[in-house]
Amino acid sequence: MPSVLRDVRFAARLLRRTPGFTIVAILTLGTAIGACTAIYSIVYALVLRPLPYPKAAQIVQLAQVDASGRRNRNFSDPNFEDMRDQTTSFTSMAEFNQYGSSSVVVGTVPLRARAAGVSRGFFDVMATEPLIGRRFSAEESREGGPPAVIVSQRFWREHFEAAADLTAARLKLNNNVHAVVGVMPAGFMFPPDVDIWEPREATSRNPYRTGHNWRVIARMRDGVGLAAARADASAVARRLKAQLGEDTMMSDAAVVLLQDELVGDVRPALLILLASVGLLLLVASANLANVLLARVTARQRELAVRAAMGATRGQVMRPIVVESLLVSLGGGAIGIALAAALVRSTTLIDAADLPHVGEIRLSWPVLFFSVGLTALTALALSVLAVWRLRRPDVAASLKDAQRGHTVGGSVGRLRNGLVVAQLVVSVVLLVGAGLLGRSLMAVLQQRLGFRTTGVVTIEVMSPLPRLHITPQGLEIEDPAALPRQARLYQQILDGLARLPGVVDVGGVNRIPLTGAGSDGMFLVVSRNDPRTNVRSLQDFVAVPRDPAIVGQADFRIASAGYFRTMGIPLIRGRLFDERDGPDASHVAVISDTLARTRWPNQDPIGLQIQFGNMDGDLRLFTIVGIVGDVRERGFDVPPRPVFYGEFRQRPMQAFSFAFVMRTTVPPPGLMADARRVIHDLAPELPPLVRTVDEIVDQSVAGRRFTFVLTVLFAGAALLVAVLGIYGVIAFVVAARTPEFGLRMAMGAQSRDVQRLVLGQAVRLLAIGLAGGVAVALSVSRVLTAQLYEVRTTDPLTYIGAAATLTIAAIVACEVPALRAARIDPARMLRADG
């Protein structure tokens, strides 16, 4: 033990005497450990961690595929039932639909909560039972049955004080009092962030294949692989298409693991980051060994003398091993601090559209693995270096040591190769960051078609009336509910318009960038075409899919002031106004894209449109105006055809409604006043108040999250590469100091020596850049889904990455180069003498 402590003190003294080496080694190691641990912690939370359900790898989500190959995640009821009954690869299959933020009343407290409808078999698919209570009964799982809900454990704790007895537990949803019959276990949260589940069967079944309102999940049988399940679902879909023809849009079916569906397009970028940073850890570990190898070479004479004086091989190697351990411990400490900081910083990035972002935690097993890997690599190569000092070679070692340190041979090639590998990894990550950054800039430069600053939104969710779908249309149990709702919305609009600082006010059932909304098929009515004479919903569904008489568009319900408030320009015709009351003829405004694509050679103003399949109202629309295009579904989604109805005339689709206000005063004060207006007029409707700027920012959260992560870890890779090339050049300068002194004594200028040093750095840099560009061109293709209007071969990105790395490397190498240029030849000659 005393000898070990003596070796520790000796190694610590050596490290203190060479602060440059110590700092470079510990920073290199700490940066790599911190980056690798942080990115694995993030990727594990978002991508790799299994879903918290039994045999989660067997849970899949299905999608319809149309004739053009476009996926539609929503199924019609008949298509779902056929898929459920005719496939053989699944033990259970269920419909679900996330309603969004609903108005709920617990006791006397109104609140907003995410609710979802789930069909029979949903809990079988998830293989999860309620923690307290039970599933829905057969009586509750039917239309008109007693209202019942199951709640999340979070909701149960916050609003029911974790009561073990649910007998008296009630909540009000859609104007109906529901019994709380079950509480799900902690961690059960599918669909994501849902707190309330109700039976899908309580909602009227839609018998028509044109309505796509429900998503579908299923559990594969034991022993059935994903490929077999896909083939099974595809065969059923193709058979239905052959039987039904134009009566169904489903030509094929897709089957995707639920975990992959939840992660979405961000998965490839995160996995590239994980692979790159993992490679960076290996290279950094080898780089540490590289630096230690240089130390061993620099101490060759000392070690040879010790061997000549009778030291055993173990006694020669032990100080090197202890030194390696001390550096590894220092790097591990830096790595822990860096990993914690990186993980903490990523949790601050707004990425609410990604699942489990709030559950990112530091992965201690990975941290220990990283430290252990680097320490073992360093120890292994250090021992290998010392092993070369075998006793028979002592004389040769002493002779070589007298001539100076060698910088060539296999050891030198190994060091140079490791530096090149670091440069390659840095180029790949810098290119990835550049591509994602340019793509984000391209996205943000797109014209949205509406005003984004100075607009405050207030979203409310009114109770959804009970509906029954019949061949004639929709039957509403309380027909007065919809006009009453429209009058309430008009009172709120009037109240908001009177607030100080409000310039314009309007409303719409779906704010742009907050979700896909409703879309469907409409019919162009013509007196000369009897096919367009529709008198029932059944007649509408039966209309042939003739492009001459049908079209497709998003369906929105808006107020007269919506377009002015949002800055959506009127192109032709007129907007809604006071003449378009609930008892007047129904009118519509359409987007420019719809006008140009559906009627390229015709003025659509004055045409009559049947769009009754969206809300069951078969009264015709008359087109009265054309407005500018709006990017409804995202910055990177081209404007879609949009059809706007007047909210007082078609209030059925306005149970979810957003009021928008253009203001000249700071939003915070106006938000408080707006909440007060809502509370005074509709205390049972808790509002969600935010600015359009916040909505816009949230819409690019996923892209920004991936970009920031890539920048952070590209910076880590750049630092490791720069430290690596600095370490090699610094060692070369130290080893060739006598040579440089001799050159300068013979007439060489300082700039000549400096050029010699930088020349080696430039050669390593050129090789690393060439290799890095080649690898980046190969692997960047997996980022295609994340890019917008930027090619994976974008030359500016590659030039920028190469320039960044070149500048950083040259600046780092200037320090040892200047040191070499300042050598005093007279002092060096006296030292040699």
Coordinates of N, CA, C and O in Angstrom, one line a residue, residues 447-592:
R447 N -43.9 32.3 -45.8 CA -45.0 33.2 -45.5 C -46.2 32.3 -45.0 O -46.7 31.4 -45.7
L448 N -46.7 32.6 -43.8 CA -47.8 31.8 -43.2 C -49.1 32.3 -43.8 O -50.1 31.5 -43.7
G449 N -49.2 33.5 -44.2 CA -50.5 33.9 -44.8 C -51.4 34.6 -43.7 O -52.5 35.0 -44.0
F450 N -50.9 34.8 -42.5 CA -51.7 35.4 -41.5 C -50.8 36.2 -40.5 O -49.6 36.0 -40.5
R451 N -51.4 37.1 -39.8 CA -50.6 38.0 -38.9 C -50.2 37.2 -37.7 O -50.9 36.4 -37.1
T452 N -48.9 37.3 -37.3 CA -48.4 36.5 -36.1 C -48.1 37.4 -34.9 O -47.9 36.8 -33.8
T453 N -48.0 38.7 -35.0 CA -47.6 39.5 -33.9 C -48.9 40.4 -33.5 O -49.7 40.8 -34.4
G454 N -49.0 40.6 -32.2 CA -50.0 41.5 -31.7 C -51.4 40.9 -31.8 O -52.4 41.6 -31.7
V455 N -51.5 39.5 -31.8 CA -52.7 38.8 -31.8 C -52.8 37.9 -30.6 O -51.9 37.0 -30.4
V456 N -53.9 37.9 -29.8 CA -54.1 37.1 -28.7 C -55.2 36.1 -29.0 O -56.2 36.5 -29.6
T457 N -55.1 34.9 -28.6 CA -56.1 33.9 -28.9 C -56.7 33.4 -27.6 O -56.0 33.3 -26.6
I458 N -58.0 33.1 -27.6 CA -58.7 32.5 -26.4 C -59.5 31.3 -26.9 O -60.5 31.5 -27.6
E459 N -59.0 30.1 -26.5 CA -59.7 28.9 -27.0 C -60.6 28.3 -25.9 O -60.2 28.2 -24.8
V460 N -61.8 28.0 -26.3 CA -62.8 27.3 -25.4 C -63.3 26.1 -26.1 O -63.3 25.9 -27.3
M461 N -63.8 25.2 -25.2 CA -64.4 23.9 -25.7 C -65.8 23.8 -25.1 O -65.9 23.6 -23.9
S462 N -66.8 24.0 -25.9 CA -68.2 23.9 -25.5 C -68.6 22.4 -25.4 O -68.0 21.5 -26.1
P463 N -69.6 22.1 -24.6 CA -70.1 20.7 -24.5 C -70.6 20.3 -25.9 O -71.3 21.0 -26.6
L464 N -70.2 19.1 -26.2 CA -70.6 18.5 -27.5 C -72.0 17.8 -27.3 O -72.1 17.0 -26.5
P465 N -73.0 18.3 -28.1 CA -74.3 17.7 -27.9 C -74.3 16.2 -28.3 O -73.5 15.8 -29.2
R466 N -75.3 15.5 -27.8 CA -75.4 14.1 -28.2 C -76.0 14.0 -29.6 O -77.0 14.7 -29.9
L467 N -75.4 13.2 -30.4 CA -75.8 13.1 -31.8 C -76.1 11.7 -32.2 O -75.6 10.7 -31.6
H468 N -76.9 11.6 -33.2 CA -77.2 10.3 -33.8 C -77.1 10.4 -35.3 O -77.7 11.3 -35.9
I469 N -76.4 9.6 -36.0 CA -76.2 9.6 -37.4 C -77.3 8.7 -38.1 O -77.4 7.5 -37.8
T470 N -78.1 9.3 -38.9 CA -79.1 8.6 -39.6 C -78.9 8.8 -41.1 O -78.1 9.7 -41.6
P471 N -79.5 8.0 -42.0 CA -79.4 8.2 -43.4 C -79.8 9.6 -43.9 O -79.3 10.1 -44.9
Q472 N -80.7 10.3 -43.1 CA -81.1 11.6 -43.5 C -80.1 12.7 -43.1 O -80.1 13.8 -43.7
G473 N -79.3 12.4 -42.1 CA -78.3 13.4 -41.6 C -78.1 13.2 -40.1 O -78.2 12.1 -39.6
L474 N -77.7 14.2 -39.4 CA -77.5 14.2 -37.9 C -78.7 14.6 -37.2 O -79.4 15.6 -37.5
E475 N -79.1 13.8 -36.2 CA -80.1 14.1 -35.2 C -79.5 14.5 -33.9 O -78.7 13.8 -33.3
I476 N -79.9 15.7 -33.4 CA -79.3 16.3 -32.2 C -80.4 16.2 -31.1 O -81.5 16.6 -31.3
E477 N -80.0 15.6 -30.0 CA -81.0 15.4 -28.9 C -81.6 16.7 -28.4 O -82.7 16.8 -28.1
D478 N -80.7 17.8 -28.4 CA -81.2 19.1 -27.9 C -81.0 20.1 -29.1 O -79.9 20.7 -29.2
P479 N -81.9 20.2 -30.0 CA -81.7 21.1 -31.2 C -81.4 22.5 -30.8 O -80.8 23.2 -31.6
A480 N -81.9 23.0 -29.7 CA -81.6 24.4 -29.3 C -80.2 24.6 -28.8 O -79.8 25.8 -28.6
A481 N -79.4 23.6 -28.6 CA -78.1 23.7 -28.0 C -77.2 24.5 -29.0 O -76.4 25.4 -28.5
L482 N -77.3 24.2 -30.3 CA -76.3 24.9 -31.2 C -76.6 26.3 -31.4 O -75.7 27.2 -31.3
P483 N -77.9 26.8 -31.6 CA -78.1 28.2 -31.7 C -77.8 28.9 -30.4 O -77.3 30.0 -30.4
R484 N -78.0 28.3 -29.3 CA -77.6 28.9 -28.0 C -76.1 29.0 -27.9 O -75.6 30.1 -27.4
Q485 N -75.4 28.1 -28.4 CA -73.9 28.2 -28.4 C -73.5 29.3 -29.3 O -72.6 30.1 -28.9
A486 N -74.1 29.4 -30.5 CA -73.7 30.5 -31.4 C -74.0 31.9 -30.8 O -73.2 32.8 -30.9
R487 N -75.1 32.0 -30.1 CA -75.4 33.3 -29.4 C -74.4 33.6 -28.3 O -74.0 34.8 -28.2
L488 N -74.0 32.6 -27.6 CA -73.0 32.8 -26.5 C -71.7 33.3 -27.2 O -71.1 34.2 -26.7
Y489 N -71.3 32.7 -28.2 CA -70.0 33.1 -28.9 C -70.1 34.5 -29.4 O -69.1 35.3 -29.3
Q490 N -71.3 34.9 -29.9 CA -71.4 36.3 -30.4 C -71.3 37.3 -29.2 O -70.7 38.3 -29.3
Q491 N -71.9 36.9 -28.1 CA -71.8 37.8 -26.9 C -70.3 37.9 -26.4 O -69.9 39.0 -26.0
I492 N -69.6 36.8 -26.5 CA -68.2 36.9 -26.1 C -67.4 37.8 -27.1 O -66.6 38.6 -26.7
L493 N -67.7 37.6 -28.4 CA -67.1 38.5 -29.4 C -67.3 40.0 -29.1 O -66.4 40.8 -29.2
D494 N -68.6 40.3 -28.8 CA -69.0 41.6 -28.5 C -68.2 42.1 -27.3 O -67.8 43.3 -27.2
G495 N -68.2 41.3 -26.3 CA -67.5 41.7 -25.0 C -66.0 41.9 -25.2 O -65.4 42.9 -24.7
L496 N -65.4 41.0 -26.0 CA -63.9 41.2 -26.3 C -63.7 42.5 -27.1 O -62.7 43.1 -26.9
A497 N -64.6 42.8 -28.0 CA -64.4 43.9 -28.9 C -64.4 45.2 -28.1 O -63.8 46.2 -28.5
R498 N -65.1 45.2 -26.9 CA -65.1 46.4 -26.1 C -63.9 46.6 -25.2 O -63.8 47.7 -24.5
L499 N -63.0 45.7 -25.1 CA -61.9 45.8 -24.3 C -60.9 46.9 -24.8 O -60.8 47.1 -26.0
P500 N -60.3 47.7 -23.9 CA -59.4 48.7 -24.3 C -58.2 48.1 -25.1 O -57.6 47.1 -24.7
G501 N -57.8 48.8 -26.2 CA -56.7 48.3 -27.0 C -57.0 47.3 -28.0 O -56.1 46.9 -28.8
V502 N -58.2 46.8 -28.1 CA -58.6 45.7 -29.1 C -59.0 46.5 -30.4 O -59.9 47.3 -30.4
V503 N -58.3 46.1 -31.4 CA -58.6 46.8 -32.7 C -59.6 46.0 -33.5 O -60.5 46.5 -34.1
D504 N -59.4 44.7 -33.6 CA -60.3 43.7 -34.3 C -60.5 42.5 -33.5 O -59.6 42.1 -32.7
V505 N -61.6 41.8 -33.7 CA -61.9 40.6 -33.0 C -62.6 39.6 -33.9 O -63.4 40.1 -34.8
G506 N -62.3 38.4 -33.8 CA -63.0 37.4 -34.7 C -62.9 36.0 -34.0 O -62.4 35.9 -32.9
G507 N -63.3 35.0 -34.7 CA -63.2 33.6 -34.2 C -63.2 32.6 -35.3 O -63.7 32.8 -36.4
V508 N -62.7 31.4 -35.0 CA -62.5 30.3 -35.9 C -62.5 29.0 -35.1 O -62.1 29.0 -33.9
N509 N -63.0 27.9 -35.7 CA -63.0 26.7 -34.9 C -61.6 26.0 -34.8 O -61.4 25.1 -34.0
R510 N -60.7 26.4 -35.6 CA -59.3 25.9 -35.5 C -58.3 26.9 -35.9 O -58.3 27.3 -37.1
I511 N -57.5 27.3 -35.0 CA -56.4 28.3 -35.3 C -55.3 27.6 -36.1 O -55.0 26.5 -35.9
P512 N -54.8 28.3 -37.1 CA -53.7 27.7 -37.9 C -52.6 27.2 -37.1 O -52.3 27.8 -36.0
L513 N -52.0 26.1 -37.4 CA -50.8 25.5 -36.8 C -51.1 24.8 -35.5 O -50.2 24.3 -34.8
T514 N -52.4 24.6 -35.2 CA -52.7 23.9 -33.9 C -53.3 22.6 -34.2 O -53.8 21.9 -33.2
G515 N -53.3 22.1 -35.4 CA -53.8 20.7 -35.7 C -54.4 20.7 -37.0 O -54.6 21.7 -37.7
A516 N -54.6 19.4 -37.5 CA -55.1 19.2 -38.8 C -56.5 19.7 -39.1 O -56.8 20.3 -40.1
G517 N -57.4 19.6 -38.1 CA -58.8 20.0 -38.3 C -59.5 19.0 -39.1 O -59.0 17.9 -39.4
S518 N -60.7 19.4 -39.6 CA -61.6 18.5 -40.4 C -61.4 18.8 -41.8 O -61.2 20.0 -42.3
D519 N -61.4 17.8 -42.6 CA -61.4 17.9 -44.1 C -62.3 16.8 -44.7 O -62.7 15.8 -44.0
G520 N -62.7 17.1 -45.9 CA -63.6 16.1 -46.5 C -64.0 16.5 -47.9 O -63.4 17.4 -48.5
M521 N -64.9 15.7 -48.4 CA -65.3 15.8 -49.8 C -66.6 16.7 -49.9 O -67.5 16.6 -49.1
F522 N -66.5 17.7 -50.9 CA -67.7 18.5 -51.1 C -68.2 18.3 -52.5 O -67.6 17.7 -53.4
L523 N -69.5 18.7 -52.7 CA -70.2 18.5 -54.0 C -70.5 19.8 -54.6 O -71.1 20.7 -54.0
V524 N -70.2 20.0 -55.9 CA -70.5 21.2 -56.7 C -71.9 21.0 -57.3 O -72.1 20.1 -58.1
V525 N -72.9 21.7 -56.8 CA -74.3 21.5 -57.2 C -74.6 22.2 -58.5 O -74.2 23.3 -58.7
S526 N -75.3 21.4 -59.4 CA -75.7 22.0 -60.7 C -77.1 21.5 -61.0 O -77.4 20.3 -60.8
R527 N -77.9 22.5 -61.4 CA -79.3 22.1 -61.8 C -79.3 21.2 -63.0 O -80.3 20.4 -63.1
N528 N -78.3 21.2 -63.8 CA -78.3 20.4 -65.0 C -77.7 19.0 -64.8 O -77.7 18.2 -65.7
D529 N -77.3 18.7 -63.6 CA -76.7 17.4 -63.3 C -77.5 16.8 -62.1 O -77.3 17.2 -61.0
P530 N -78.4 15.8 -62.4 CA -79.2 15.2 -61.4 C -78.4 14.5 -60.3 O -78.9 14.3 -59.2
R531 N -77.2 14.2 -60.6 CA -76.4 13.5 -59.6 C -76.1 14.4 -58.4 O -75.8 13.9 -57.3
T532 N -76.2 15.7 -58.6 CA -75.9 16.6 -57.5 C -77.1 17.0 -56.7 O -77.1 17.8 -55.8
N533 N -78.3 16.4 -57.0 CA -79.5 16.7 -56.3 C -79.6 15.8 -55.0 O -80.1 14.7 -55.0
V534 N -78.9 16.3 -54.0 CA -78.8 15.5 -52.8 C -79.8 15.9 -51.7 O -79.9 17.1 -51.4
R535 N -80.6 14.9 -51.2 CA -81.6 15.2 -50.3 C -81.4 14.5 -48.9 O -82.1 14.8 -48.0
S536 N -80.3 13.7 -48.8 CA -80.0 13.0 -47.6 C -78.5 12.8 -47.5 O -77.8 12.8 -48.5
L537 N -78.1 12.5 -46.3 CA -76.7 12.1 -46.1 C -76.3 10.8 -46.9 O -75.2 10.7 -47.5
Q538 N -77.3 10.0 -47.0 CA -77.1 8.7 -47.8 C -76.9 9.0 -49.2 O -76.1 8.4 -49.9
D539 N -77.7 10.0 -49.8 CA -77.5 10.4 -51.2 C -76.1 11.0 -51.4 O -75.5 10.7 -52.4
F540 N -75.7 11.8 -50.4 CA -74.4 12.5 -50.6 C -73.3 11.4 -50.7 O -72.4 11.5 -51.5
V541 N -73.3 10.4 -49.8 CA -72.2 9.4 -49.8 C -72.3 8.6 -51.1 O -71.2 8.2 -51.6
A542 N -73.4 8.5 -51.7 CA -73.5 7.7 -52.9 C -73.1 8.4 -54.2 O -73.1 7.8 -55.2
V543 N -72.9 9.7 -54.1 CA -72.5 10.4 -55.3 C -71.2 9.9 -55.9 O -70.2 9.7 -55.2
P544 N -71.1 9.6 -57.2 CA -69.9 9.1 -57.8 C -68.7 10.1 -57.6 O -68.9 11.3 -57.6
R545 N -67.5 9.6 -57.5 CA -66.3 10.4 -57.3 C -65.9 11.0 -58.6 O -64.7 10.8 -59.0
D546 N -66.7 11.7 -59.2 CA -66.4 12.3 -60.5 C -65.8 13.7 -60.3 O -66.4 14.6 -59.7
P547 N -64.5 13.9 -60.7 CA -63.9 15.2 -60.5 C -64.6 16.4 -61.0 O -64.4 17.5 -60.5
A548 N -65.5 16.2 -61.9 CA -66.3 17.3 -62.4 C -67.3 17.8 -61.4 O -67.7 19.0 -61.5
I549 N -67.7 17.0 -60.4 CA -68.7 17.5 -59.5 C -68.2 17.4 -58.0 O -69.0 17.9 -57.2
V550 N -67.1 16.8 -57.8 CA -66.7 16.7 -56.4 C -65.3 17.3 -56.2 O -64.5 17.5 -57.1
G551 N -65.0 17.7 -54.9 CA -63.7 18.3 -54.6 C -63.3 17.9 -53.2 O -64.1 17.3 -52.4
Q552 N -62.1 18.3 -52.7 CA -61.7 18.0 -51.4 C -61.1 19.3 -50.8 O -60.4 20.0 -51.4
A553 N -61.5 19.5 -49.5 CA -61.0 20.7 -48.8 C -61.1 20.6 -47.3 O -61.8 19.8 -46.8
D554 N -60.2 21.4 -46.6 CA -60.4 21.5 -45.2 C -61.6 22.3 -44.9 O -62.0 23.2 -45.7
F555 N -62.3 22.0 -43.8 CA -63.6 22.7 -43.5 C -63.4 23.5 -42.2 O -63.0 23.0 -41.2
R556 N -63.6 24.8 -42.3 CA -63.5 25.7 -41.2 C -64.8 26.5 -41.0 O -65.5 26.8 -41.9
I557 N -65.0 26.9 -39.7 CA -66.1 27.7 -39.4 C -65.5 29.0 -38.8 O -64.7 28.9 -37.8
A558 N -65.9 30.2 -39.3 CA -65.3 31.4 -38.8 C -66.3 32.5 -38.7 O -67.4 32.4 -39.2
S559 N -65.9 33.6 -38.0 CA -66.8 34.8 -37.8 C -66.5 35.8 -38.8 O -65.4 35.7 -39.5
A560 N -67.3 36.9 -38.9 CA -67.0 37.9 -39.9 C -65.7 38.6 -39.7 O -65.0 39.0 -40.6
G561 N -65.2 38.8 -38.4 CA -64.0 39.6 -38.2 C -62.7 38.7 -38.2 O -61.6 39.3 -38.0
Y562 N -62.8 37.4 -38.4 CA -61.7 36.5 -38.3 C -60.6 36.9 -39.3 O -59.4 37.0 -39.0
F563 N -61.0 37.2 -40.6 CA -60.0 37.4 -41.6 C -59.3 38.8 -41.4 O -58.1 38.9 -41.6
R564 N -60.0 39.8 -41.0 CA -59.4 41.1 -40.7 C -58.4 41.0 -39.5 O -57.3 41.5 -39.6
T565 N -58.9 40.3 -38.5 CA -58.0 40.2 -37.3 C -56.7 39.5 -37.6 O -55.6 39.9 -37.1
M566 N -56.8 38.4 -38.4 CA -55.6 37.6 -38.7 C -54.8 38.1 -39.9 O -53.8 37.6 -40.2
G567 N -55.3 39.2 -40.5 CA -54.6 39.8 -41.7 C -54.7 38.9 -42.9 O -53.7 38.9 -43.7
I568 N -55.7 38.1 -43.1 CA -55.9 37.3 -44.2 C -56.6 38.1 -45.3 O -57.7 38.5 -45.1
P569 N -55.9 38.4 -46.4 CA -56.5 39.4 -47.4 C -57.7 38.8 -48.2 O -57.7 37.6 -48.5
L570 N -58.6 39.7 -48.5 CA -59.7 39.4 -49.4 C -59.2 39.6 -50.8 O -58.7 40.6 -51.2
I571 N -59.3 38.5 -51.6 CA -58.8 38.6 -53.0 C -59.9 39.0 -54.0 O -59.8 39.9 -54.9
R572 N -61.1 38.5 -53.8 CA -62.2 38.8 -54.6 C -63.5 38.5 -53.9 O -63.6 37.7 -53.0
G573 N -64.6 39.2 -54.2 CA -65.9 39.0 -53.6 C -66.0 39.8 -52.3 O -65.4 40.9 -52.1
R574 N -66.6 39.1 -51.3 CA -66.8 39.8 -50.0 C -66.5 38.8 -48.9 O -66.4 37.6 -49.1
L575 N -66.4 39.3 -47.7 CA -66.3 38.5 -46.5 C -67.6 38.4 -45.8 O -68.6 38.9 -46.3
F576 N -67.7 37.6 -44.8 CA -69.0 37.5 -44.0 C -69.3 38.8 -43.4 O -68.4 39.6 -43.0
D577 N -70.6 39.1 -43.3 CA -71.0 40.4 -42.6 C -72.3 40.1 -41.9 O -72.8 39.0 -41.8
E578 N -73.0 41.2 -41.4 CA -74.2 41.1 -40.6 C -75.3 40.5 -41.4 O -76.3 40.0 -40.7
R579 N -75.3 40.6 -42.7 CA -76.5 40.0 -43.4 C -76.5 38.5 -43.4 O -77.5 37.8 -43.7
D580 N -75.3 37.9 -43.0 CA -75.2 36.4 -43.0 C -75.6 35.8 -41.6 O -74.8 35.2 -40.9
G581 N -76.8 36.1 -41.2 CA -77.3 35.6 -39.9 C -77.7 34.2 -39.9 O -77.6 33.5 -41.0
P582 N -78.1 33.6 -38.8 CA -78.4 32.2 -38.7 C -79.6 31.8 -39.6 O -79.7 30.6 -40.0
D583 N -80.5 32.7 -39.9 CA -81.6 32.4 -40.7 C -81.5 32.8 -42.2 O -82.4 32.5 -43.0
A584 N -80.3 33.3 -42.6 CA -80.1 33.7 -44.0 C -79.6 32.5 -44.7 O -79.2 31.5 -44.2
S585 N -79.5 32.7 -46.1 CA -78.9 31.6 -46.9 C -77.5 31.4 -46.5 O -76.8 32.4 -46.3
H586 N -77.0 30.2 -46.5 CA -75.7 29.9 -46.0 C -74.7 30.3 -47.1 O -74.8 30.0 -48.2
V587 N -73.6 31.0 -46.6 CA -72.6 31.5 -47.5 C -71.2 30.9 -47.1 O -71.0 30.4 -45.9
A588 N -70.3 31.0 -48.0 CA -68.9 30.4 -47.7 C -67.9 31.3 -48.4 O -68.2 32.0 -49.4
V589 N -66.7 31.3 -47.8 CA -65.6 32.0 -48.3 C -64.5 30.9 -48.6 O -64.4 30.0 -47.7
I590 N -63.8 30.9 -49.7 CA -62.9 29.8 -50.0 C -61.5 30.4 -50.1 O -61.3 31.6 -50.4
S591 N -60.5 29.6 -50.0 CA -59.1 30.0 -50.1 C -58.7 30.1 -51.6 O -59.3 29.5 -52.4
D592 N -57.6 30.9 -51.8 CA -57.1 31.0 -53.2 C -56.7 29.7 -53.8 O -56.9 29.5 -55.0

